[in-house]
Coordinates of C-alpha atoms in Angstrom, one line a residue:
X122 CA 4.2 -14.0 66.3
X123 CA 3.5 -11.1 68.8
X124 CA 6.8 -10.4 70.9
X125 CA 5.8 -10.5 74.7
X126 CA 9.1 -9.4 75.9
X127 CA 9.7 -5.4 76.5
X128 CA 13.3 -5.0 75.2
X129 CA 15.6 -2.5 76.9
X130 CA 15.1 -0.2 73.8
X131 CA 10.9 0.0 74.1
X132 CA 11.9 0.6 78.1
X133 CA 14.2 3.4 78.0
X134 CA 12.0 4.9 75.1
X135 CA 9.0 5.1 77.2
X136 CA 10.6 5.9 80.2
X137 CA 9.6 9.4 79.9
X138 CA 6.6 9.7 79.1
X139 CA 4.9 6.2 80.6
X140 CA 4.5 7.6 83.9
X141 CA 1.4 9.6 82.9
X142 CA -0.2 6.5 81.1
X143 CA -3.3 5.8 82.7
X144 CA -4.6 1.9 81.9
X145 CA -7.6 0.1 83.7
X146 CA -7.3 -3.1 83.6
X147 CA -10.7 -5.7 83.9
X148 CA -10.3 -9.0 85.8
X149 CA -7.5 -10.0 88.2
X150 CA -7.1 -13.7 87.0
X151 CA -3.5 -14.5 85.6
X152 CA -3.7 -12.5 82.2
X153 CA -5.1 -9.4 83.7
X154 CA -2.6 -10.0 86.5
X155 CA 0.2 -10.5 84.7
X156 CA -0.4 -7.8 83.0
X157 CA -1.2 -5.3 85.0
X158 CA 2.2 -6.4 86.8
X159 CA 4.5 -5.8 83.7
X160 CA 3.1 -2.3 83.0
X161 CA 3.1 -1.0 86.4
X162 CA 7.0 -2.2 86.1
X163 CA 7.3 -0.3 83.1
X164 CA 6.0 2.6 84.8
X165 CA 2.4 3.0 83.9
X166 CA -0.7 3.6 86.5
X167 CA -2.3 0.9 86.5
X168 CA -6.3 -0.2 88.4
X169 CA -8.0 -3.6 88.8
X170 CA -11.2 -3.7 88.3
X171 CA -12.9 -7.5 89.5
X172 CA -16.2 -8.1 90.4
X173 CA -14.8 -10.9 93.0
X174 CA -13.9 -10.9 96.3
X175 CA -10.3 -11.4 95.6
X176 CA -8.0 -12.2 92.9
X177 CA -7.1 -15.4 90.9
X178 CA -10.7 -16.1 88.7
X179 CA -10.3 -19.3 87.5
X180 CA -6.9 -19.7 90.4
X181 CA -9.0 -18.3 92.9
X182 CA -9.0 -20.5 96.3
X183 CA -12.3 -21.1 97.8
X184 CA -12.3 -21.0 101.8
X185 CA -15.3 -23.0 103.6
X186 CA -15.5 -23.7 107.3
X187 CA -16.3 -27.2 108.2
X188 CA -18.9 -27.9 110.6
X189 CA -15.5 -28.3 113.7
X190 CA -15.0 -24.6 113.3
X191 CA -11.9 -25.1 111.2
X192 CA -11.2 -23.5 108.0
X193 CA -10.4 -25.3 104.9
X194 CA -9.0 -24.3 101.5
X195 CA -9.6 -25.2 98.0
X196 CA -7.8 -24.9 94.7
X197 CA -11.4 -25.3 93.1
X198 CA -10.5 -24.0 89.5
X199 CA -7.3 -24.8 88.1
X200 CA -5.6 -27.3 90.1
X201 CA -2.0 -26.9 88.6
X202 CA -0.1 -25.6 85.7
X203 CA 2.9 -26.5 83.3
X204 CA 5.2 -24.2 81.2
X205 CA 7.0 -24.3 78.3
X206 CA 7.7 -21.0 76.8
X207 CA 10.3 -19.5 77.8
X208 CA 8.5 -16.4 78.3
X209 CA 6.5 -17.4 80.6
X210 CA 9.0 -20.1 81.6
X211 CA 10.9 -16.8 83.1
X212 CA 8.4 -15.7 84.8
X213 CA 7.6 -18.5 86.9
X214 CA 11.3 -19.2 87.9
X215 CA 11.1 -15.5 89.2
X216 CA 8.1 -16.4 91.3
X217 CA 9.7 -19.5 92.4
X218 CA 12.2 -17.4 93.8
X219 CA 9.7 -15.2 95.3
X220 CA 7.9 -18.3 97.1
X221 CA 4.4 -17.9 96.0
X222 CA 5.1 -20.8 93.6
X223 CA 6.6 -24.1 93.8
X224 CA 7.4 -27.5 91.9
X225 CA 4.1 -29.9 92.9
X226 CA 5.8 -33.5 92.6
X227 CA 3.3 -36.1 92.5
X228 CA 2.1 -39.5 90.8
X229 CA -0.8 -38.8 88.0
X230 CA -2.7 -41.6 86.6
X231 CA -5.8 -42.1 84.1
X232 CA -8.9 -44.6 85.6
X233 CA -11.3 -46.2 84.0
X234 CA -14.8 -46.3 85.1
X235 CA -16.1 -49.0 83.0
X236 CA -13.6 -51.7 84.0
X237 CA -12.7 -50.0 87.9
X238 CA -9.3 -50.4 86.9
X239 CA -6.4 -47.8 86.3
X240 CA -5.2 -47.6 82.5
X241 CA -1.8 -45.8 83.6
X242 CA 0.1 -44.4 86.5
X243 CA 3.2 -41.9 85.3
X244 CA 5.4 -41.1 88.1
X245 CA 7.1 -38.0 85.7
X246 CA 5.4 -36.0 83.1
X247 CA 6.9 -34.4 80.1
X248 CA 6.6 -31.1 82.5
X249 CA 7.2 -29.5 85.7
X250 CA 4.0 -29.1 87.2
X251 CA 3.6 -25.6 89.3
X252 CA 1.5 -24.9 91.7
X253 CA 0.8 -21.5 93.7
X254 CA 1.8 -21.2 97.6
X255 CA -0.2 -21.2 99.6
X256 CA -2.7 -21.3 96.9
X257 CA -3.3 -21.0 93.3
X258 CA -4.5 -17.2 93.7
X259 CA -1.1 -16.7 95.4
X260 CA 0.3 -16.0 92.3
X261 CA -2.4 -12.8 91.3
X262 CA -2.4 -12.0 94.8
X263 CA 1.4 -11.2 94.7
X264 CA 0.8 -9.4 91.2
X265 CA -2.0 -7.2 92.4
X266 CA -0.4 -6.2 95.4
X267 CA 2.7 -4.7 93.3
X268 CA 4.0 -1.5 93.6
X269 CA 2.2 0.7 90.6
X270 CA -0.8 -1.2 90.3
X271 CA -4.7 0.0 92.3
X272 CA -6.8 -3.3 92.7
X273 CA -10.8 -2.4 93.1
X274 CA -12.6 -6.0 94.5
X275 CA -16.0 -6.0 94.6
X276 CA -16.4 -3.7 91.4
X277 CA -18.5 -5.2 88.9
X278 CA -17.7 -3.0 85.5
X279 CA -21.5 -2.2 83.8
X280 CA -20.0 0.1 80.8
X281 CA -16.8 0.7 79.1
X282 CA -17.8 4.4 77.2
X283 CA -15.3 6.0 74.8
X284 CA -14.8 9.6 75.1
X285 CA -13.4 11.6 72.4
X286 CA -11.5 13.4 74.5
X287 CA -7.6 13.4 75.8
X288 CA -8.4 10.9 78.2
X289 CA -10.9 8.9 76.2
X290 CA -12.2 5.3 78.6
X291 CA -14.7 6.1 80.9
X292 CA -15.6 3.3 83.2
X293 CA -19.1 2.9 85.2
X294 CA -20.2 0.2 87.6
X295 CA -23.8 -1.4 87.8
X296 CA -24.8 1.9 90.3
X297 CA -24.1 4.0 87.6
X298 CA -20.7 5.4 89.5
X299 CA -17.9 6.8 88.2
X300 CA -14.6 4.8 87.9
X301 CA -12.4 7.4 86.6
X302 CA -11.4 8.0 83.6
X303 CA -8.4 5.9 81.3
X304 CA -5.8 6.5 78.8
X305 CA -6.1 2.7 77.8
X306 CA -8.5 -0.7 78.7
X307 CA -6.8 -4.2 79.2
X308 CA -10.4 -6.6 79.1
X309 CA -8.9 -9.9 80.6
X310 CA -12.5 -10.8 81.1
X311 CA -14.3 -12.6 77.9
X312 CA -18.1 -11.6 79.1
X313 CA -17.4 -8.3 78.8
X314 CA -18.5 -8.4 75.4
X315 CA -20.6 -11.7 76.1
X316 CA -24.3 -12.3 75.3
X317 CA -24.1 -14.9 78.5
X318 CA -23.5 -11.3 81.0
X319 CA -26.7 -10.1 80.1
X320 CA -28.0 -13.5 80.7
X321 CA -26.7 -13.9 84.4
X322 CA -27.1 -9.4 84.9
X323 CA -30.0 -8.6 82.7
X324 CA -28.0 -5.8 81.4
X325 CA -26.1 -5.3 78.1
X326 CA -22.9 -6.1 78.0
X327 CA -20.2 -3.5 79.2
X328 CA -18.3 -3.2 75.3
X329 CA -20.1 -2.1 72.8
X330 CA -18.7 -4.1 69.7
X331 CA -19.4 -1.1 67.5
X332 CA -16.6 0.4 69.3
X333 CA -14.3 -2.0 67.5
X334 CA -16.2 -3.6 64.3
X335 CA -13.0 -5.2 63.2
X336 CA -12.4 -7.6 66.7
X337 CA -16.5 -8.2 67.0
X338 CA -16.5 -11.6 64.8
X339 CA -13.7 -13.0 67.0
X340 CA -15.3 -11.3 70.0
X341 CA -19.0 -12.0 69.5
X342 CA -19.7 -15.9 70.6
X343 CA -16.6 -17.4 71.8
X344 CA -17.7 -20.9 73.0
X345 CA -17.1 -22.4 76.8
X346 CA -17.2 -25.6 78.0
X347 CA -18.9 -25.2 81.2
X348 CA -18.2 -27.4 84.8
X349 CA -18.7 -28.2 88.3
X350 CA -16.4 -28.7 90.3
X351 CA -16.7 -30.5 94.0
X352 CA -14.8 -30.0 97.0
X353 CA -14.5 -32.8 99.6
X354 CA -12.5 -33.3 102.9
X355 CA -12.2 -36.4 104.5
X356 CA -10.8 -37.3 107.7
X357 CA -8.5 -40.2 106.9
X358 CA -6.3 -40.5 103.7
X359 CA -7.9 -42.2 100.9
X360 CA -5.3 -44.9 101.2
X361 CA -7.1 -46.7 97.8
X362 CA -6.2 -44.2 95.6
X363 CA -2.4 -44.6 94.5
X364 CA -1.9 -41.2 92.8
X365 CA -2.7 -37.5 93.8
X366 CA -4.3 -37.0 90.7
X367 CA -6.2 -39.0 88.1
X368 CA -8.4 -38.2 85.1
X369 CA -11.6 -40.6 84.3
X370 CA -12.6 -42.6 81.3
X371 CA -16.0 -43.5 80.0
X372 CA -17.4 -41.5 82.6
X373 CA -20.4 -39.4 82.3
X374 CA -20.2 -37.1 85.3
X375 CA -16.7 -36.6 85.9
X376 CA -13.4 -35.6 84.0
X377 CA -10.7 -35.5 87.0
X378 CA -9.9 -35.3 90.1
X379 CA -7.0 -34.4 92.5
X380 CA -5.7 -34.4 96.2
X381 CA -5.6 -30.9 97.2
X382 CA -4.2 -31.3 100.5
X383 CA -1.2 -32.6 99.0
X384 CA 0.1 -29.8 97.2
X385 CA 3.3 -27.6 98.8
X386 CA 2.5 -25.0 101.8
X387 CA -1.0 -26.7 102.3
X388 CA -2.9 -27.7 105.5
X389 CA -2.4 -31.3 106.2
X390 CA -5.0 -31.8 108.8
X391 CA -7.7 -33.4 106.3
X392 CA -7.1 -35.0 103.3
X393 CA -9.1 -32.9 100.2
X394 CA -9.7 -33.7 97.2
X395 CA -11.4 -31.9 94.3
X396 CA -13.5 -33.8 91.5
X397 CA -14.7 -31.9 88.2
X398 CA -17.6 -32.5 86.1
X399 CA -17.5 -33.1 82.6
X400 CA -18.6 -30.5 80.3
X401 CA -21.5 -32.6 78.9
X402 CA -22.9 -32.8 82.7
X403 CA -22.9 -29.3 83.3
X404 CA -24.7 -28.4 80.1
X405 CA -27.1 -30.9 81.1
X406 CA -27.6 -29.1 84.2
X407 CA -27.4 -25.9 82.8
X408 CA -30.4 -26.8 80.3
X409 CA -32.2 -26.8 83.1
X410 CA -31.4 -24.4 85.6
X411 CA -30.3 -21.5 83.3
X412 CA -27.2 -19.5 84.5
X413 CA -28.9 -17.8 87.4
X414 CA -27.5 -18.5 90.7
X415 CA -28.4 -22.2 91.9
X416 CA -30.2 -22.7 95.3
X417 CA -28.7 -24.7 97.8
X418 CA -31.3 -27.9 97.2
X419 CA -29.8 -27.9 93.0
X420 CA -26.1 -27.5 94.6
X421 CA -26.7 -30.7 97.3
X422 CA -27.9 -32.6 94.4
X423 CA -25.2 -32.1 92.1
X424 CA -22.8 -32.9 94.9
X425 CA -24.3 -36.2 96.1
X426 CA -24.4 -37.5 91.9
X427 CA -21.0 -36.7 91.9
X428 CA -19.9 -38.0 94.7
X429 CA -21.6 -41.1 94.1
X430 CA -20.2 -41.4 90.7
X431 CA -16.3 -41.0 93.2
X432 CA -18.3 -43.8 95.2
X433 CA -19.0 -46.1 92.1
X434 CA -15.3 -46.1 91.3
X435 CA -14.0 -48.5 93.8
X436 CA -12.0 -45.8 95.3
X437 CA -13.8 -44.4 98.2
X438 CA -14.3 -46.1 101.4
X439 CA -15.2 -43.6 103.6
X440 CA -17.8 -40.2 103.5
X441 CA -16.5 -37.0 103.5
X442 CA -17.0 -34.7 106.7
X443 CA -17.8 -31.8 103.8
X444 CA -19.0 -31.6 100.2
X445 CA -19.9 -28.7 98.6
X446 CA -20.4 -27.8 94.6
X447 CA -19.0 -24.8 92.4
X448 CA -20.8 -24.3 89.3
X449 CA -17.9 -22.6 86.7
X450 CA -20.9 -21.4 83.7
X451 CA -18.1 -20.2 81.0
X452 CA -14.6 -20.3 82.6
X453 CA -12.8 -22.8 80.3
X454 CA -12.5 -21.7 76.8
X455 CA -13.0 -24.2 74.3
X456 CA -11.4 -22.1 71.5
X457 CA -8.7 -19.9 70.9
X458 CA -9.0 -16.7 69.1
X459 CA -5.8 -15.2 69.0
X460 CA -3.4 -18.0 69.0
X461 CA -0.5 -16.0 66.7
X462 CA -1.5 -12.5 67.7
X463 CA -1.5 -13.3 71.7
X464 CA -4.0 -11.1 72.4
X465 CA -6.7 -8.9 70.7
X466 CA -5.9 -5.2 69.9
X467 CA -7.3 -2.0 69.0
X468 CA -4.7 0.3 68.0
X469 CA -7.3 3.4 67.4
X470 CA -8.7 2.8 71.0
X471 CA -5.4 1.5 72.8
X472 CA -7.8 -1.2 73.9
X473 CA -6.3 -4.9 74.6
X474 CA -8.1 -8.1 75.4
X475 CA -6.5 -10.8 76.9
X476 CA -7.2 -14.1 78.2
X477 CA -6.4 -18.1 77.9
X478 CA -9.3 -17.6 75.2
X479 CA -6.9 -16.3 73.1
X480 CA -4.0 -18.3 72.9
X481 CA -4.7 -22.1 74.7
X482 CA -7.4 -22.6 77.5
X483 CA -4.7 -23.3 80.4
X484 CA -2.4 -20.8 82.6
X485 CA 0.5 -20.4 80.1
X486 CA -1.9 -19.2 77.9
X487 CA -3.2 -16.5 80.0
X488 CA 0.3 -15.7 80.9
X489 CA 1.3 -15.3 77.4
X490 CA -1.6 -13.3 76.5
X491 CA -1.1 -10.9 79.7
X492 CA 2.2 -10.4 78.2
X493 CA 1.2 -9.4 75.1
X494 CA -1.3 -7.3 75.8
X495 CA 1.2 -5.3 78.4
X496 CA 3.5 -5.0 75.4
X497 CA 1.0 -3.6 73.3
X498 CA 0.1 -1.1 75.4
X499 CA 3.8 0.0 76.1
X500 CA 4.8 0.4 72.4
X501 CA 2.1 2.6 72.1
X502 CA 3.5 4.6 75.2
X503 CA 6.0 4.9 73.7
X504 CA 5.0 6.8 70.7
X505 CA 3.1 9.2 72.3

């Protein structure tokens, strides 16, 4: 298995001669993060590249304003994470002791919809669960924001070109622009090679996969299960529901759900939760509306079946002063390319690809992947 650690020997071999390295890295969730974090550490200049507002992609935090005026934030992708590596284990004691992450110390429970009647409550898991303070992006935000490392929001990549030149990437944005040019490309970001980007852009996608024939089979269709995900605030505490999260049985429209509001360094002055869809839901939807961006009607539709489905349960009393819908088209992996390797690598092109995709569809995936991409990239600093 692919080391993710940088041993003292790899640092102080690199030292002089990293600083030059040039590496852009694509996408600013946790694996691009993370990894644009280690190599700026190891003394490589490193640029974000993300088509978002912000960081975090799947741990982004959404913020809406409610129709008081007030704002209110949701953890509308990944709710929480667990760790057990020790790699990555390390890594999130160190942001523990940052404080943009903290121990989430709930009840968790499984219901089931045909009988209205809760199969199991565990008071402790197997696992710490983590969750980012004040949000889940809290964690990228901190990484992107680190000494050594350029973050570019708003910049959409439309073409990764190989030079053959010293300094061989050249990177492009949908207006044609100039980027800058790279000594190596981290993609954290699966559609960059992805039929479904030309679907949602009309465009080709930004790698060409002749560029590296021998990662284009694991590359080319990498299925997604796709989701939506609902955000709700209500007033008063749903006082029926005795856990702060809870997965659903023999549902058709939703998969889980969990008190956002409840979670370390958040605002307490409504109580939110977040529901997700199933996968088979969202497909159904997606049949129909294709991946272009959903009008407001589809949205307000999709929100009132799933809340209705929340209402069906038993568990709901009351209506929530907000609800609003997320369609995530291809966020969650549903297979993992790379699972020994870590991460995807071109030797020839000093081109990395990273992602939960690779190694398990959850955040210690990612993390793991970030690392090993970063590593990648440093050994070959280190040679030049």
């Amino acid at each position: 298995m692919a080391a993710t650690t940088i041993s003292p020997a790899i640092r102080k071999q690199m030292s002089s001669v990293a600083v030059a390295m040039k590496v852009a890295v694509i996408g600013s969730g946790i694996s691009g993060a993370v990894c644009a974090s280690t190599l700026a550490r190891n003394g490589v200049s490193v640029t974000i590249f993300d088509s978002g507002r912000g960081p975090g992609g799947r741990m982004s935090q959404r913020r809406e304003i409610g129709e008081d005026g007030k704002e209110l934030m949701f953890d509308h992708g990944a709710p929480f994470f667990c760790v057990s590596n020790s790699d990555a284990m390390a890594l999130v004691h160190e942001w523990e002791s940052r404080g943009f992450v903290s121990e989430w110390k709930q009840v968790f429970g499984s219901f089931d919809c045909a009988s209205n009647k809760f199969l199991s409550i565990q008071q402790d898991g197997d696992a710490k669960t983590y969750v980012g303070v004040p949000g889940m992006n809290s964690i990228s935000k901190a990484l992107c924001h680190e000494s050594g490392v350029k973050s570019m929001f708003g910049t959409g990549i439309a073409k990764l070109e190989w030079l053959e030149e010293e300094i061989p990437w050249l990177l492009t944005d949908s207006k044609g622009e100039n980027l800058g040019r790279f000594d190596g490309v981290v993609a954290s970001d699966k559609n960059i090679v992805s039929p479904r980007f030309t679907q949602v852009t009309g465009l080709p996608p930004p790698l060409d996969l002749s560029l590296v024939p021998e990662l284009a089979t694991k590359l080319q269709n990498i299925p997604v299960l796709p989701c939506f995900s609902l955000m709700l605030a209500f007033k008063e505490p749903l006082s029926s529901i005795p856990v702060k999260g809870l997965s659903f049985k023999n549902s058709e429209i939703l998969s889980w759900a969990h008190c956002d509001s409840t979670k370390p360094g958040r605002s307490t002055d409504s109580e939110r939760w977040i529901l997700h869809s199933t996968p088979d839901y969202a497909n159904s939807v997606i049949a129909k509306t294709g991946l272009q961006k959903l009008s407001s009607e589809t949205l307000n539709k999709i929100s009132e079946e799933m809340f209705k489905e929340f209402q069906c349960s038993g568990l709901v009393s009351s209506l929530p002063f907000f609800m609003k819908a997320h369609r995530w088209g291809s966020a969650f992996p549903a297979k993992s390319i790379a699972v020994e390797e870590r991460c995807l690598w071109d030797r020839n092109r000093n081109l990395a690809i990273c992602g939960d995709f690779c190694v398990s569809p959850n955040v210690e995936g990612a993390i793991l992947s970030g690392l090993a991409a970063a590593s990648k990239l440093l050994q070959t600093s280190s040679c030049l």
